[in-house]
Short mmCIF file of C-alpha atoms and ligand atoms in Angstrom, two decimals:
data_model
loop_
_atom_site.label_atom_id
_atom_site.label_comp_id
_atom_site.label_asym_id
_atom_site.label_seq_id
_atom_site.Cartn_x
_atom_site.Cartn_y
_atom_site.Cartn_z
CA UNK A 1 88.91 91.59 81.51
CA UNK A 2 92.18 91.22 79.71
CA UNK A 3 92.34 88.25 77.42
CA UNK A 4 95.70 86.82 78.18
CA UNK A 5 97.49 83.90 76.70
CA UNK A 6 96.01 80.52 77.66
CA UNK A 7 97.06 79.57 81.16
CA UNK A 8 97.53 83.01 82.68
CA UNK A 9 94.89 83.85 85.26
CA UNK A 10 92.51 86.70 84.49
CA UNK A 11 93.92 90.06 85.47
CA UNK A 12 91.27 92.73 85.38
CA UNK A 13 93.04 95.74 86.86
CA UNK A 14 93.15 97.70 83.63
CA UNK A 15 89.89 98.30 81.79
CA UNK A 16 89.58 98.36 78.02
CA UNK A 17 87.79 101.12 76.11
CA UNK A 18 87.34 100.90 72.33
CA UNK A 19 89.85 98.08 72.20
CA UNK A 20 92.54 100.05 73.99
CA UNK A 21 93.92 99.33 77.45
CA UNK A 22 93.31 102.15 79.95
CA UNK A 23 95.66 103.10 82.73
CA UNK A 24 94.97 105.81 85.30
CA UNK A 25 91.92 106.92 83.34
CA UNK A 26 93.76 107.49 80.04
CA UNK A 27 94.09 105.26 77.04
CA UNK A 28 97.42 103.63 76.52
CA UNK A 29 97.84 105.34 73.17
CA UNK A 30 97.29 108.78 74.70
CA UNK A 31 99.69 107.96 77.47
CA UNK A 32 102.32 106.82 74.96
CA UNK A 33 101.92 110.15 73.17
CA UNK A 34 102.25 112.03 76.45
CA UNK A 35 105.41 110.12 77.32
CA UNK A 36 106.83 111.16 73.96
CA UNK A 37 108.66 107.93 73.52
CA UNK A 38 108.43 104.23 74.09
CA UNK A 39 109.45 102.22 76.01
CA UNK A 40 108.21 103.33 79.42
CA UNK A 41 106.89 102.03 82.70
CA UNK A 42 103.56 103.24 84.09
CA UNK A 43 102.22 102.65 87.61
CA UNK A 44 98.59 103.15 88.60
CA UNK A 45 97.93 104.79 92.00
CA UNK A 46 94.37 103.49 92.24
CA UNK A 47 95.49 99.89 91.97
CA UNK A 48 98.08 100.37 94.71
CA UNK A 49 95.51 102.10 96.89
CA UNK A 50 93.04 99.25 96.42
CA UNK A 51 95.68 96.69 97.27
CA UNK A 52 96.51 98.46 100.53
CA UNK A 53 92.82 98.77 101.40
CA UNK A 54 92.27 95.06 100.89
CA UNK A 55 95.23 94.28 103.15
CA UNK A 56 93.88 96.63 105.83
CA UNK A 57 90.49 94.98 105.52
CA UNK A 58 91.67 91.37 105.69
CA UNK A 59 94.60 91.60 108.10
CA UNK A 60 94.30 92.52 111.79
CA UNK A 61 94.64 96.25 112.45
CA UNK A 62 97.48 95.54 114.89
CA UNK A 63 99.69 94.39 112.01
CA UNK A 64 101.80 97.22 110.60
CA UNK A 65 102.41 97.25 106.87
CA UNK A 66 105.85 98.11 105.58
CA UNK A 67 106.98 98.56 102.01
CA UNK A 68 110.30 97.07 100.84
CA UNK A 69 111.61 99.92 98.72
CA UNK A 70 113.81 97.74 96.54
CA UNK A 71 110.72 96.36 94.79
CA UNK A 72 110.26 99.77 93.16
CA UNK A 73 112.20 102.78 94.41
CA UNK A 74 110.67 105.39 92.07
CA UNK A 75 110.62 108.43 94.40
CA UNK A 76 107.12 109.57 93.47
CA UNK A 77 105.74 106.10 94.03
CA UNK A 78 107.51 105.69 97.37
CA UNK A 79 106.17 109.08 98.43
CA UNK A 80 102.66 108.02 97.45
CA UNK A 81 103.01 104.75 99.38
CA UNK A 82 104.54 106.42 102.42
CA UNK A 83 101.28 108.26 103.04
CA UNK A 84 99.33 105.02 103.26
CA UNK A 85 101.56 102.51 104.97
CA UNK A 86 103.28 102.32 108.34
CA UNK A 87 106.93 101.95 107.46
CA UNK A 88 109.58 101.63 104.79
CA UNK A 89 112.27 98.99 104.60
CA UNK A 90 115.41 100.04 102.82
CA UNK A 91 118.56 98.26 101.74
CA UNK A 92 121.01 101.03 100.78
CA UNK A 93 121.95 104.64 101.34
CA UNK A 94 120.23 105.55 98.08
CA UNK A 95 117.00 103.97 99.29
CA UNK A 96 117.45 105.73 102.63
CA UNK A 97 117.46 109.08 100.84
CA UNK A 98 114.32 108.13 98.93
CA UNK A 99 112.63 107.05 102.17
CA UNK A 100 113.54 110.24 104.03
CA UNK A 101 112.45 112.39 101.08
CA UNK A 102 109.15 110.51 101.10
CA UNK A 103 108.62 112.04 104.56
CA UNK A 104 108.48 108.73 106.36
CA UNK A 105 109.45 109.38 110.02
CA UNK A 106 112.85 107.78 110.58
CA UNK A 107 111.65 105.61 113.46
CA UNK A 108 109.45 103.83 110.88
CA UNK A 109 112.31 103.17 108.50
CA UNK A 110 114.39 100.02 108.87
CA UNK A 111 117.61 99.21 107.11
CA UNK A 112 118.25 95.60 106.10
CA UNK A 113 120.90 93.91 104.01
CA UNK A 114 124.26 92.20 104.32
CA UNK A 115 127.44 94.21 103.83
CA UNK A 116 126.22 97.65 104.82
CA UNK A 117 129.00 100.21 104.32
CA UNK A 118 130.41 102.42 107.07
CA UNK A 119 129.07 105.57 105.43
CA UNK A 120 125.64 103.95 105.08
CA UNK A 121 125.59 102.86 108.70
CA UNK A 122 126.68 106.28 109.89
CA UNK A 123 124.03 108.09 107.88
CA UNK A 124 121.37 105.66 109.08
CA UNK A 125 122.36 105.97 112.73
CA UNK A 126 122.38 109.76 112.54
CA UNK A 127 118.99 109.73 110.85
CA UNK A 128 117.56 107.57 113.64
CA UNK A 129 116.69 104.67 111.38
CA UNK A 130 116.37 101.14 112.81
CA UNK A 131 119.23 98.92 111.71
CA UNK A 132 118.52 95.24 111.15
CA UNK A 133 121.82 93.69 112.20
CA UNK A 134 123.02 91.04 109.79
CA UNK A 135 126.11 89.78 111.65
CA UNK A 136 128.18 90.13 114.78
CA UNK A 137 130.78 92.13 112.84
CA UNK A 138 128.09 94.58 111.85
CA UNK A 139 126.84 94.82 115.43
CA UNK A 140 130.33 95.73 116.67
CA UNK A 141 130.77 98.24 113.85
CA UNK A 142 127.48 99.93 114.72
CA UNK A 143 128.46 100.10 118.40
CA UNK A 144 131.81 101.64 117.44
CA UNK A 145 130.21 104.19 115.13
CA UNK A 146 127.81 105.19 117.87
CA UNK A 147 130.73 106.47 119.91
CA UNK A 148 131.21 109.27 117.38
CA UNK A 149 127.66 109.95 116.25
CA UNK A 150 126.33 110.65 119.72
CA UNK A 151 123.09 108.89 118.79
CA UNK A 152 122.23 105.56 120.38
CA UNK A 153 121.56 103.23 117.44
CA UNK A 154 118.17 101.57 117.24
CA UNK A 155 118.77 97.95 116.31
CA UNK A 156 116.94 94.74 115.66
CA UNK A 157 118.59 91.41 115.04
CA UNK A 158 117.89 89.80 111.71
CA UNK A 159 117.55 86.09 112.25
CA UNK A 160 118.29 83.42 109.67
CA UNK A 161 115.51 81.07 110.76
CA UNK A 162 115.87 77.33 111.08
CA UNK A 163 112.93 76.89 108.69
CA UNK A 164 112.03 78.29 105.30
CA UNK A 165 109.00 79.55 103.45
CA UNK A 166 108.00 76.49 101.46
CA UNK A 167 107.21 76.68 97.75
CA UNK A 168 108.35 80.26 97.49
CA UNK A 169 110.06 81.77 94.48
CA UNK A 170 113.09 82.92 96.42
CA UNK A 171 114.16 81.27 99.64
CA UNK A 172 115.74 83.74 101.98
CA UNK A 173 115.97 81.71 105.16
CA UNK A 174 116.71 78.19 106.40
CA UNK A 175 120.01 76.44 105.78
CA UNK A 176 123.22 78.35 105.26
CA UNK A 177 122.51 81.92 104.13
CA UNK A 178 124.32 85.22 103.87
CA UNK A 179 121.29 86.91 105.42
CA UNK A 180 120.87 87.42 109.13
CA UNK A 181 122.32 85.52 112.05
CA UNK A 182 121.67 81.80 112.38
CA UNK A 183 118.89 81.30 114.92
CA UNK A 184 121.07 79.01 117.05
CA UNK A 185 123.74 81.73 117.35
CA UNK A 186 121.31 84.46 118.37
CA UNK A 187 121.29 83.77 122.15
CA UNK A 188 125.08 84.22 122.30
CA UNK A 189 124.91 87.35 120.17
CA UNK A 190 122.21 88.87 122.37
CA UNK A 191 124.40 88.34 125.40
CA UNK A 192 127.14 90.41 123.74
CA UNK A 193 124.63 92.98 122.56
CA UNK A 194 123.52 93.57 126.15
CA UNK A 195 126.98 94.94 126.97
CA UNK A 196 126.98 97.44 124.09
CA UNK A 197 125.44 100.87 123.98
CA UNK A 198 122.70 99.86 121.55
CA UNK A 199 118.95 100.33 121.75
CA UNK A 200 117.71 96.76 121.20
CA UNK A 201 114.23 96.78 119.72
CA UNK A 202 113.52 93.28 118.51
CA UNK A 203 113.77 90.82 115.66
CA UNK A 204 113.50 90.72 111.91
CA UNK A 205 112.75 87.31 110.42
CA UNK A 206 112.32 87.04 106.68
CA UNK A 207 111.90 83.50 105.42
CA UNK A 208 111.11 83.87 101.73
CA UNK A 209 109.51 85.65 98.85
CA UNK A 210 106.95 85.24 96.04
CA UNK A 211 104.74 82.60 97.61
CA UNK A 212 101.27 82.04 96.19
CA UNK A 213 100.30 79.49 98.83
CA UNK A 214 98.49 80.86 101.87
CA UNK A 215 99.16 77.66 103.86
CA UNK A 216 102.90 78.01 103.33
CA UNK A 217 102.84 81.64 104.46
CA UNK A 218 100.73 80.74 107.49
CA UNK A 219 103.12 77.97 108.46
CA UNK A 220 106.12 80.30 108.13
CA UNK A 221 104.41 83.02 110.17
CA UNK A 222 103.53 80.55 112.92
CA UNK A 223 107.11 79.33 113.07
CA UNK A 224 108.37 82.92 113.00
CA UNK A 225 106.39 83.87 116.08
CA UNK A 226 107.46 80.70 117.91
CA UNK A 227 111.10 81.42 117.13
CA UNK A 228 110.78 85.04 118.28
CA UNK A 229 109.15 83.95 121.55
CA UNK A 230 111.96 81.43 122.17
CA UNK A 231 114.70 83.96 121.44
CA UNK A 232 113.06 86.80 123.35
CA UNK A 233 114.07 85.00 126.54
CA UNK A 234 117.68 85.82 125.74
CA UNK A 235 117.04 89.46 124.83
CA UNK A 236 118.46 92.29 126.97
CA UNK A 237 115.09 94.07 126.97
CA UNK A 238 111.50 93.28 125.91
CA UNK A 239 110.89 92.85 122.20
CA UNK A 240 109.18 95.96 120.84
CA UNK A 241 109.40 95.24 117.14
CA UNK A 242 108.82 91.93 115.45
CA UNK A 243 109.07 91.97 111.68
CA UNK A 244 107.42 88.78 110.45
CA UNK A 245 108.81 89.12 106.92
CA UNK A 246 106.60 89.03 103.87
CA UNK A 247 106.61 86.60 101.02
CA UNK A 248 103.21 87.49 99.56
CA UNK A 249 103.43 86.62 95.86
CA UNK A 250 101.60 87.74 92.75
CA UNK A 251 100.65 85.56 89.76
CA UNK A 252 103.14 85.95 86.92
CA UNK A 253 103.06 82.74 84.95
CA UNK A 254 100.61 80.32 83.35
CA UNK A 255 98.99 78.27 86.12
CA UNK A 256 99.68 80.85 88.86
CA UNK A 257 96.63 81.86 90.89
CA UNK A 258 96.30 84.93 93.13
CA UNK A 259 97.13 84.51 96.81
CA UNK A 260 94.13 84.21 99.15
CA UNK A 261 94.47 86.82 101.90
CA UNK A 262 91.58 85.77 104.13
CA UNK A 263 93.15 82.67 105.70
CA UNK A 264 96.38 84.60 106.29
CA UNK A 265 94.38 87.35 108.00
CA UNK A 266 92.54 84.86 110.21
CA UNK A 267 95.77 83.21 111.24
CA UNK A 268 97.44 86.55 111.97
CA UNK A 269 94.49 87.36 114.22
CA UNK A 270 95.42 84.30 116.29
CA UNK A 271 99.10 85.22 116.26
CA UNK A 272 98.33 88.74 117.47
CA UNK A 273 96.34 87.27 120.35
CA UNK A 274 99.21 84.98 121.24
CA UNK A 275 101.75 87.80 121.00
CA UNK A 276 99.69 89.89 123.44
CA UNK A 277 100.66 87.54 126.26
CA UNK A 278 104.00 86.21 125.05
CA UNK A 279 105.54 89.41 123.64
CA UNK A 280 103.28 92.02 125.25
CA UNK A 281 105.29 95.07 124.13
CA UNK A 282 105.81 93.96 120.55
CA UNK A 283 104.45 95.66 117.45
CA UNK A 284 104.11 93.13 114.65
CA UNK A 285 104.84 94.10 111.08
CA UNK A 286 104.97 92.64 107.59
CA UNK A 287 107.25 93.88 104.88
CA UNK A 288 105.86 93.57 101.40
CA UNK A 289 107.37 94.53 98.10
CA UNK A 290 105.86 93.14 94.93
CA UNK A 291 102.49 92.45 96.55
CA UNK A 292 101.94 96.20 97.03
CA UNK A 293 103.12 97.44 93.64
CA UNK A 294 103.76 94.60 91.22
CA UNK A 295 100.29 94.37 89.74
CA UNK A 296 99.90 98.14 89.43
CA UNK A 297 102.65 98.49 86.85
CA UNK A 298 103.02 97.89 83.14
CA UNK A 299 105.97 98.02 80.79
CA UNK A 300 105.18 99.36 77.34
CA UNK A 301 107.27 99.03 74.21
CA UNK A 302 106.48 99.41 70.53
CA UNK A 303 106.72 96.97 67.64
CA UNK A 304 109.32 98.36 65.27
CA UNK A 305 109.77 95.38 62.99
CA UNK A 306 108.02 92.14 62.25
CA UNK A 307 109.61 89.21 60.56
CA UNK A 308 109.10 85.57 59.91
CA UNK A 309 112.08 83.30 60.40
CA UNK A 310 111.55 79.76 59.17
CA UNK A 311 107.89 79.93 59.97
CA UNK A 312 108.15 81.62 63.38
CA UNK A 313 106.80 85.16 63.71
CA UNK A 314 108.97 87.64 65.60
CA UNK A 315 107.79 91.02 66.81
CA UNK A 316 110.87 93.13 67.29
CA UNK A 317 110.30 95.92 69.78
CA UNK A 318 112.15 98.98 70.98
CA UNK A 319 112.31 97.39 74.46
CA UNK A 320 114.24 94.46 75.80
CA UNK A 321 115.81 92.64 78.71
CA UNK A 322 118.02 95.62 79.53
CA UNK A 323 114.83 97.34 80.69
CA UNK A 324 112.82 94.37 81.93
CA UNK A 325 115.15 91.57 82.88
CA UNK A 326 112.51 89.63 84.83
CA UNK A 327 110.15 89.33 81.85
CA UNK A 328 112.98 87.82 79.82
CA UNK A 329 113.27 85.07 82.43
CA UNK A 330 116.77 85.98 83.55
CA UNK A 331 116.04 87.36 87.03
CA UNK A 332 116.21 84.27 89.20
CA UNK A 333 113.84 82.04 87.22
CA UNK A 334 114.92 78.44 86.82
CA UNK A 335 112.73 77.75 83.79
CA UNK A 336 111.77 80.55 81.45
CA UNK A 337 108.03 81.22 81.42
CA UNK A 338 106.04 83.99 79.79
CA UNK A 339 104.87 86.99 81.75
CA UNK A 340 101.32 88.07 80.87
CA UNK A 341 101.59 90.14 77.71
CA UNK A 342 98.94 91.92 75.60
CA UNK A 343 98.88 94.08 72.50
CA UNK A 344 97.55 97.11 74.36
CA UNK A 345 95.94 98.92 71.43
CA UNK A 346 94.30 95.78 70.05
CA UNK A 347 92.54 94.39 73.10
CA UNK A 348 89.34 93.61 71.22
CA UNK A 349 90.98 92.12 68.15
CA UNK A 350 89.59 88.77 67.06
CA UNK A 351 92.49 88.06 64.79
CA UNK A 352 95.20 86.16 66.67
CA UNK A 353 98.70 85.08 65.90
CA UNK A 354 101.38 83.08 67.70
CA UNK A 355 104.41 85.32 68.05
CA UNK A 356 107.68 85.67 69.88
CA UNK A 357 108.40 89.15 71.15
CA UNK A 358 112.01 90.21 71.35
CA UNK A 359 113.95 93.34 72.21
CA UNK A 360 116.72 95.13 70.39
CA UNK A 361 119.70 93.53 72.08
CA UNK A 362 122.10 91.28 70.21
CA UNK A 363 121.55 88.23 72.39
CA UNK A 364 119.07 85.36 72.10
CA UNK A 365 118.33 85.89 75.81
CA UNK A 366 116.45 89.03 74.84
CA UNK A 367 113.08 87.34 74.64
CA UNK A 368 110.08 89.10 76.20
CA UNK A 369 107.46 86.55 75.13
CA UNK A 370 108.04 83.12 73.66
CA UNK A 371 105.49 81.78 71.15
CA UNK A 372 102.44 83.41 72.71
CA UNK A 373 99.06 83.65 71.07
CA UNK A 374 98.26 87.36 70.94
CA UNK A 375 96.20 89.79 68.92
CA UNK A 376 97.75 90.02 65.47
CA UNK A 377 100.19 92.91 65.70
CA UNK A 378 101.96 95.14 63.19
CA UNK A 379 104.70 97.71 63.26
CA UNK A 380 103.63 100.61 65.51
CA UNK A 381 101.49 98.55 67.89
CA UNK A 382 102.04 98.74 71.63
CA UNK A 383 103.23 95.65 73.49
CA UNK A 384 102.30 95.70 77.18
CA UNK A 385 103.90 93.47 79.78
CA UNK A 386 101.63 93.27 82.82
CA UNK A 387 102.67 92.53 86.44
CA UNK A 388 105.64 94.84 85.95
CA UNK A 389 105.37 97.26 88.88
CA UNK A 390 108.07 95.51 90.92
CA UNK A 391 111.59 94.40 90.02
CA UNK A 392 111.25 96.05 86.62
CA UNK A 393 113.42 98.97 85.65
CA UNK A 394 115.80 99.01 88.63
CA UNK A 395 116.26 95.25 88.52
CA UNK A 396 117.45 95.44 84.91
CA UNK A 397 120.90 96.02 83.40
CA UNK A 398 119.98 99.30 81.72
CA UNK A 399 123.57 100.10 80.78
CA UNK A 400 123.88 96.95 78.65
CA UNK A 401 124.11 98.07 74.99
CA UNK A 402 123.94 101.75 75.95
CA UNK A 403 120.35 102.51 74.99
CA UNK A 404 118.60 105.38 76.80
CA UNK A 405 116.92 104.54 80.10
CA UNK A 406 113.13 104.42 79.78
CA UNK A 407 110.94 106.91 81.61
CA UNK A 408 108.58 106.00 84.41
CA UNK A 409 105.27 107.60 85.26
CA UNK A 410 102.90 107.31 88.20
CA UNK A 411 99.38 107.89 86.92
C1 PLP B 501 113.26 91.88 98.86
C2 PLP B 501 112.83 91.86 100.24
C3 PLP B 501 111.48 92.05 100.54
C4 PLP B 501 110.41 92.22 99.50
O1 PLP B 501 110.19 91.02 98.80
P1 PLP B 501 108.90 90.88 97.87
O2 PLP B 501 109.03 89.52 97.30
O3 PLP B 501 108.99 91.93 96.83
O4 PLP B 501 107.71 91.05 98.72
C5 PLP B 501 111.13 92.11 101.87
N1 PLP B 501 112.06 91.95 102.84
C6 PLP B 501 113.37 91.74 102.58
C7 PLP B 501 114.32 91.57 103.69
C8 PLP B 501 113.79 91.68 101.28
O5 PLP B 501 115.08 91.44 101.02
#
């Protein structure tokens, strides 16, 4: 069990041997030597595998599991995931390449996101990927492109629902949004779609992200199915795909508790039953990002200086916000809170100290841990930021200050 700062829930994914954190069966120190250099990101296959198994166990087998590649697009990791899940959701041409190289059959890849470019749309249509239409303009563009590609585009309509996932970290639906088509406009859009040479497959409804409350997710999923049933009446053909969104969160901050899957699974069981009669041809899916990979990853940097400024201890590391923006509190957080952090080579240390951990950038925003009680650390020790498998490296401004980009490893 990792002893984290007071308030963080216990995270016991990574065992400790002789006071050193272990990842993928090796000690952190050995791994750091193998990597040649800090900082780096490491992702543990076993933890991802276990997470998928627990989802398969607790959710109905009829529910397909998709991975939202933007959470972590490392090609090796996506390839590993592709062998265990049912589909990949992508949001750019670059992610499309990663998904195709991961050998995911194109009919199980769906392309979401506002403002898709013409070249992206063309490549996706030719590859046979399902396009989640984000606007009427996009629908017309896709229909036009199809005239030259000779492939009938597979499309679903992304709906901006008239509800939102309550108490979620990031609201992606409800109210005015740049995502999807307002639910009330969908019947009219479907009428136009019927006249175009498009293969209509169904709906994509994503109402929010990073929720740790099962009841909120259940409520959103119930409303999602209701909305899909209502709108299916206006569809040119039976709904074959219904993407229920995701929103499953992971505990990052003091006070956060892990999401309980069982009630969500029980409710989905009921929804699957209901869908059997109301949307008999529909395959239901969930698209998860951080829930699949977030807890399997760590970010590791090294203490390169230690100083005391007017009584406050600073550990200065070779990492920083340019490599882990989210841990610095600048990736969508309203109030800065500490990620779970440990001194990875001093897990058993009894000697503690309250420290602030900073990076090497010349900005006070570059704070990786603010006044946390941790094992007393010195120059050379390894700082580990847990819960870093999603929205880490690729969600960070790595070009800022022109330091080298850290390596990543799947262990
Ligand atoms: C980002 C995103 C996801 C994944 O979100 P997580 O919070 O990582 O689970 C899923 N679907 C869509 C449409 C997204 O934009």
